[in-house]
Amino acid sequence: SSDVCSSDLQPLFFTWRGRCYQVHSILTRWRKAGEWWQRITNSEINDGSCSAWRVEAAPEGSLTVFDLERDDASGLWRVTVR
């Protein structure tokens, strides 16, 4: 998981590989539906559904495209570079 600072669940800043990145633009947003057959684990609902954003971000200099995903059940974020 990664540290993401958000406002109204829109990512503003995030940490990736020890560096802080500022989101300059959101290119697209989507939802990933969970796997309904795996919804209940240990008496908790967690089907793997998440909200996702493709963003342009940079610590400084040229922009890089990242995918940011927020797990709906745990609230944890995952960052991947495109």
Short mmCIF file of N, CA, C and O in Angstrom, two decimals, residues 5-73:
data_model
loop_
_atom_site.label_atom_id
_atom_site.label_comp_id
_atom_site.label_asym_id
_atom_site.label_seq_id
_atom_site.Cartn_x
_atom_site.Cartn_y
_atom_site.Cartn_z
N CYS A 5 -2.62 11.34 -0.27
CA CYS A 5 -3.38 12.45 0.30
C CYS A 5 -4.48 12.77 -0.70
O CYS A 5 -4.21 13.01 -1.88
N SER A 6 -5.74 12.74 -0.23
CA SER A 6 -6.85 12.98 -1.14
C SER A 6 -7.84 13.97 -0.54
O SER A 6 -7.87 14.19 0.66
N SER A 7 -8.64 14.55 -1.42
CA SER A 7 -9.72 15.43 -1.03
C SER A 7 -10.96 14.93 -1.74
O SER A 7 -10.95 14.80 -2.97
N ASP A 8 -12.02 14.65 -0.99
CA ASP A 8 -13.24 14.07 -1.56
C ASP A 8 -12.90 12.82 -2.38
O ASP A 8 -13.44 12.60 -3.46
N LEU A 9 -11.94 12.04 -1.88
CA LEU A 9 -11.47 10.80 -2.51
C LEU A 9 -10.82 11.02 -3.87
O LEU A 9 -10.65 10.09 -4.64
N GLN A 10 -10.44 12.24 -4.20
CA GLN A 10 -9.66 12.53 -5.40
C GLN A 10 -8.21 12.64 -4.98
O GLN A 10 -7.88 13.45 -4.11
N PRO A 11 -7.30 11.85 -5.57
CA PRO A 11 -5.90 11.91 -5.15
C PRO A 11 -5.26 13.25 -5.49
O PRO A 11 -5.45 13.80 -6.57
N LEU A 12 -4.50 13.82 -4.52
CA LEU A 12 -3.80 15.08 -4.70
C LEU A 12 -2.29 14.89 -4.71
O LEU A 12 -1.58 15.48 -5.52
N PHE A 13 -1.80 14.08 -3.77
CA PHE A 13 -0.38 13.75 -3.62
C PHE A 13 -0.28 12.28 -3.27
O PHE A 13 -1.20 11.71 -2.69
N PHE A 14 0.87 11.65 -3.58
CA PHE A 14 1.12 10.29 -3.14
C PHE A 14 2.61 10.05 -3.03
O PHE A 14 3.42 10.78 -3.61
N THR A 15 2.97 9.04 -2.27
CA THR A 15 4.36 8.65 -2.11
C THR A 15 4.59 7.36 -2.88
O THR A 15 3.81 6.41 -2.74
N TRP A 16 5.63 7.34 -3.69
CA TRP A 16 5.98 6.15 -4.47
C TRP A 16 7.50 6.03 -4.48
O TRP A 16 8.19 6.99 -4.83
N ARG A 17 7.98 4.87 -4.03
CA ARG A 17 9.42 4.62 -3.95
C ARG A 17 10.17 5.71 -3.18
O ARG A 17 11.23 6.17 -3.59
N GLY A 18 9.55 6.15 -2.08
CA GLY A 18 10.19 7.11 -1.20
C GLY A 18 10.14 8.56 -1.63
O GLY A 18 10.71 9.42 -0.96
N ARG A 19 9.47 8.85 -2.74
CA ARG A 19 9.37 10.24 -3.22
C ARG A 19 7.92 10.69 -3.22
O ARG A 19 7.02 9.92 -3.51
N CYS A 20 7.70 11.97 -2.92
CA CYS A 20 6.36 12.54 -2.92
C CYS A 20 6.04 13.08 -4.31
O CYS A 20 6.82 13.86 -4.87
N TYR A 21 4.91 12.66 -4.87
CA TYR A 21 4.47 13.10 -6.19
C TYR A 21 3.22 13.95 -6.06
O TYR A 21 2.31 13.62 -5.30
N GLN A 22 3.14 15.01 -6.82
CA GLN A 22 1.94 15.84 -6.89
C GLN A 22 1.16 15.45 -8.14
O GLN A 22 1.73 15.35 -9.23
N VAL A 23 -0.15 15.24 -7.97
CA VAL A 23 -1.01 14.92 -9.11
C VAL A 23 -1.28 16.22 -9.86
O VAL A 23 -1.79 17.18 -9.31
N HIS A 24 -0.90 16.25 -11.15
CA HIS A 24 -1.11 17.44 -11.97
C HIS A 24 -2.42 17.36 -12.74
O HIS A 24 -3.05 18.39 -12.98
N SER A 25 -2.81 16.15 -13.15
CA SER A 25 -4.10 16.00 -13.83
C SER A 25 -4.59 14.57 -13.69
O SER A 25 -3.80 13.63 -13.59
N ILE A 26 -5.91 14.42 -13.65
CA ILE A 26 -6.55 13.11 -13.64
C ILE A 26 -6.96 12.83 -15.08
O ILE A 26 -7.76 13.56 -15.67
N LEU A 27 -6.39 11.76 -15.65
CA LEU A 27 -6.65 11.43 -17.04
C LEU A 27 -7.97 10.67 -17.21
O LEU A 27 -8.69 10.89 -18.18
N THR A 28 -8.25 9.78 -16.27
CA THR A 28 -9.51 9.03 -16.30
C THR A 28 -9.74 8.42 -14.93
O THR A 28 -8.83 8.36 -14.10
N ARG A 29 -10.97 7.99 -14.70
CA ARG A 29 -11.34 7.35 -13.43
C ARG A 29 -12.28 6.20 -13.75
O ARG A 29 -13.09 6.29 -14.67
N TRP A 30 -12.17 5.10 -12.99
CA TRP A 30 -13.05 3.96 -13.20
C TRP A 30 -13.20 3.18 -11.91
O TRP A 30 -12.51 3.42 -10.94
N ARG A 31 -14.14 2.25 -11.90
CA ARG A 31 -14.37 1.36 -10.76
C ARG A 31 -14.13 -0.06 -11.22
O ARG A 31 -14.51 -0.43 -12.31
N LYS A 32 -13.51 -0.83 -10.37
CA LYS A 32 -13.33 -2.26 -10.61
C LYS A 32 -14.31 -2.99 -9.71
O LYS A 32 -14.30 -2.82 -8.50
N ALA A 33 -15.18 -3.77 -10.34
CA ALA A 33 -16.15 -4.55 -9.57
C ALA A 33 -15.44 -5.70 -8.88
O ALA A 33 -14.47 -6.24 -9.39
N GLY A 34 -15.93 -6.04 -7.73
CA GLY A 34 -15.34 -7.13 -6.98
C GLY A 34 -15.83 -8.48 -7.45
O GLY A 34 -16.68 -8.59 -8.33
N GLU A 35 -15.27 -9.50 -6.88
CA GLU A 35 -15.64 -10.88 -7.19
C GLU A 35 -16.70 -11.31 -6.19
O GLU A 35 -16.40 -11.59 -5.04
N TRP A 36 -17.95 -11.35 -6.62
CA TRP A 36 -19.07 -11.56 -5.72
C TRP A 36 -18.95 -12.86 -4.92
O TRP A 36 -19.41 -12.93 -3.79
N TRP A 37 -18.27 -13.87 -5.44
CA TRP A 37 -18.16 -15.14 -4.74
C TRP A 37 -17.13 -15.08 -3.60
O TRP A 37 -17.03 -16.01 -2.81
N GLN A 38 -16.39 -13.98 -3.50
CA GLN A 38 -15.40 -13.84 -2.44
C GLN A 38 -15.75 -12.68 -1.50
O GLN A 38 -14.89 -12.12 -0.86
N ARG A 39 -17.01 -12.35 -1.40
CA ARG A 39 -17.41 -11.16 -0.64
C ARG A 39 -17.22 -11.28 0.85
O ARG A 39 -16.91 -10.31 1.51
N ILE A 40 -17.42 -12.43 1.43
CA ILE A 40 -17.31 -12.54 2.88
C ILE A 40 -16.08 -13.36 3.24
O ILE A 40 -15.96 -14.51 2.87
N THR A 41 -15.15 -12.72 3.95
CA THR A 41 -13.98 -13.40 4.48
C THR A 41 -13.84 -12.99 5.93
O THR A 41 -13.86 -11.81 6.26
N ASN A 42 -13.73 -13.96 6.81
CA ASN A 42 -13.61 -13.67 8.24
C ASN A 42 -14.73 -12.76 8.73
O ASN A 42 -14.51 -11.83 9.48
N SER A 43 -15.94 -13.01 8.26
CA SER A 43 -17.13 -12.24 8.64
C SER A 43 -17.10 -10.79 8.19
O SER A 43 -17.87 -9.98 8.68
N GLU A 44 -16.20 -10.44 7.29
CA GLU A 44 -16.15 -9.08 6.76
C GLU A 44 -16.44 -9.11 5.26
O GLU A 44 -16.08 -10.05 4.57
N ILE A 45 -17.07 -8.06 4.78
CA ILE A 45 -17.32 -7.96 3.35
C ILE A 45 -16.08 -7.38 2.69
O ILE A 45 -15.64 -6.29 3.02
N ASN A 46 -15.49 -8.16 1.77
CA ASN A 46 -14.32 -7.70 1.03
C ASN A 46 -14.26 -8.48 -0.27
O ASN A 46 -13.75 -9.59 -0.32
N ASP A 47 -14.82 -7.90 -1.30
CA ASP A 47 -14.87 -8.58 -2.59
C ASP A 47 -13.80 -8.09 -3.56
O ASP A 47 -13.77 -8.46 -4.71
N GLY A 48 -12.90 -7.23 -3.08
CA GLY A 48 -11.82 -6.75 -3.94
C GLY A 48 -12.21 -5.58 -4.81
O GLY A 48 -11.44 -5.16 -5.67
N SER A 49 -13.39 -5.02 -4.63
CA SER A 49 -13.78 -3.87 -5.45
C SER A 49 -12.94 -2.66 -5.08
O SER A 49 -12.49 -2.52 -3.94
N CYS A 50 -12.69 -1.79 -6.06
CA CYS A 50 -11.88 -0.61 -5.78
C CYS A 50 -12.23 0.51 -6.76
O CYS A 50 -12.83 0.28 -7.81
N SER A 51 -11.85 1.70 -6.38
CA SER A 51 -11.94 2.88 -7.23
C SER A 51 -10.54 3.13 -7.78
O SER A 51 -9.56 2.94 -7.06
N ALA A 52 -10.43 3.57 -9.03
CA ALA A 52 -9.11 3.75 -9.64
C ALA A 52 -9.05 5.04 -10.43
O ALA A 52 -10.06 5.50 -10.97
N TRP A 53 -7.87 5.63 -10.46
CA TRP A 53 -7.61 6.86 -11.20
C TRP A 53 -6.34 6.68 -12.01
O TRP A 53 -5.37 6.12 -11.52
N ARG A 54 -6.30 7.17 -13.23
CA ARG A 54 -5.06 7.28 -13.99
C ARG A 54 -4.69 8.75 -13.97
O ARG A 54 -5.49 9.61 -14.35
N VAL A 55 -3.50 9.05 -13.46
CA VAL A 55 -3.10 10.43 -13.23
C VAL A 55 -1.74 10.72 -13.85
O VAL A 55 -0.95 9.81 -14.10
N GLU A 56 -1.50 12.00 -14.11
CA GLU A 56 -0.16 12.48 -14.44
C GLU A 56 0.39 13.14 -13.19
O GLU A 56 -0.29 13.97 -12.58
N ALA A 57 1.59 12.74 -12.79
CA ALA A 57 2.16 13.27 -11.56
C ALA A 57 3.67 13.34 -11.68
O ALA A 57 4.27 12.65 -12.50
N ALA A 58 4.26 14.18 -10.84
CA ALA A 58 5.72 14.32 -10.84
C ALA A 58 6.17 14.90 -9.51
O ALA A 58 5.47 15.72 -8.91
N PRO A 59 7.36 14.49 -9.04
CA PRO A 59 7.93 15.14 -7.87
C PRO A 59 8.50 16.50 -8.28
O PRO A 59 8.41 17.47 -7.57
N GLU A 60 9.07 16.54 -9.46
CA GLU A 60 9.58 17.76 -10.10
C GLU A 60 10.00 17.36 -11.51
O GLU A 60 10.33 16.22 -11.77
N GLY A 61 9.94 18.26 -12.42
CA GLY A 61 10.34 17.95 -13.80
C GLY A 61 9.23 17.29 -14.60
O GLY A 61 8.07 17.63 -14.46
N SER A 62 9.62 16.32 -15.44
CA SER A 62 8.67 15.73 -16.38
C SER A 62 7.63 14.87 -15.67
O SER A 62 7.89 14.24 -14.65
N LEU A 63 6.44 14.84 -16.27
CA LEU A 63 5.31 14.10 -15.70
C LEU A 63 5.41 12.63 -16.08
O LEU A 63 5.89 12.27 -17.15
N THR A 64 4.91 11.77 -15.19
CA THR A 64 4.82 10.33 -15.41
C THR A 64 3.37 9.93 -15.18
O THR A 64 2.68 10.53 -14.36
N VAL A 65 2.89 8.92 -15.89
CA VAL A 65 1.51 8.43 -15.74
C VAL A 65 1.49 7.28 -14.74
O VAL A 65 2.28 6.34 -14.85
N PHE A 66 0.59 7.37 -13.75
CA PHE A 66 0.43 6.36 -12.72
C PHE A 66 -1.03 5.92 -12.65
O PHE A 66 -1.93 6.69 -12.98
N ASP A 67 -1.25 4.70 -12.20
CA ASP A 67 -2.59 4.24 -11.82
C ASP A 67 -2.62 4.19 -10.30
O ASP A 67 -1.74 3.62 -9.67
N LEU A 68 -3.64 4.82 -9.70
CA LEU A 68 -3.85 4.80 -8.25
C LEU A 68 -5.14 4.05 -7.99
O LEU A 68 -6.18 4.37 -8.59
N GLU A 69 -5.11 3.04 -7.13
CA GLU A 69 -6.30 2.27 -6.80
C GLU A 69 -6.54 2.32 -5.30
O GLU A 69 -5.61 2.17 -4.52
N ARG A 70 -7.79 2.54 -4.92
CA ARG A 70 -8.18 2.57 -3.51
C ARG A 70 -9.13 1.43 -3.23
O ARG A 70 -10.21 1.35 -3.82
N ASP A 71 -8.73 0.51 -2.37
CA ASP A 71 -9.56 -0.63 -2.00
C ASP A 71 -10.77 -0.12 -1.21
O ASP A 71 -10.61 0.61 -0.23
N ASP A 72 -11.96 -0.49 -1.65
CA ASP A 72 -13.18 0.01 -1.01
C ASP A 72 -13.34 -0.49 0.42
O ASP A 72 -13.82 0.24 1.28
N ALA A 73 -12.94 -1.71 0.69
CA ALA A 73 -13.14 -2.29 2.03
C ALA A 73 -12.11 -1.77 3.03
O ALA A 73 -12.46 -1.37 4.14
#
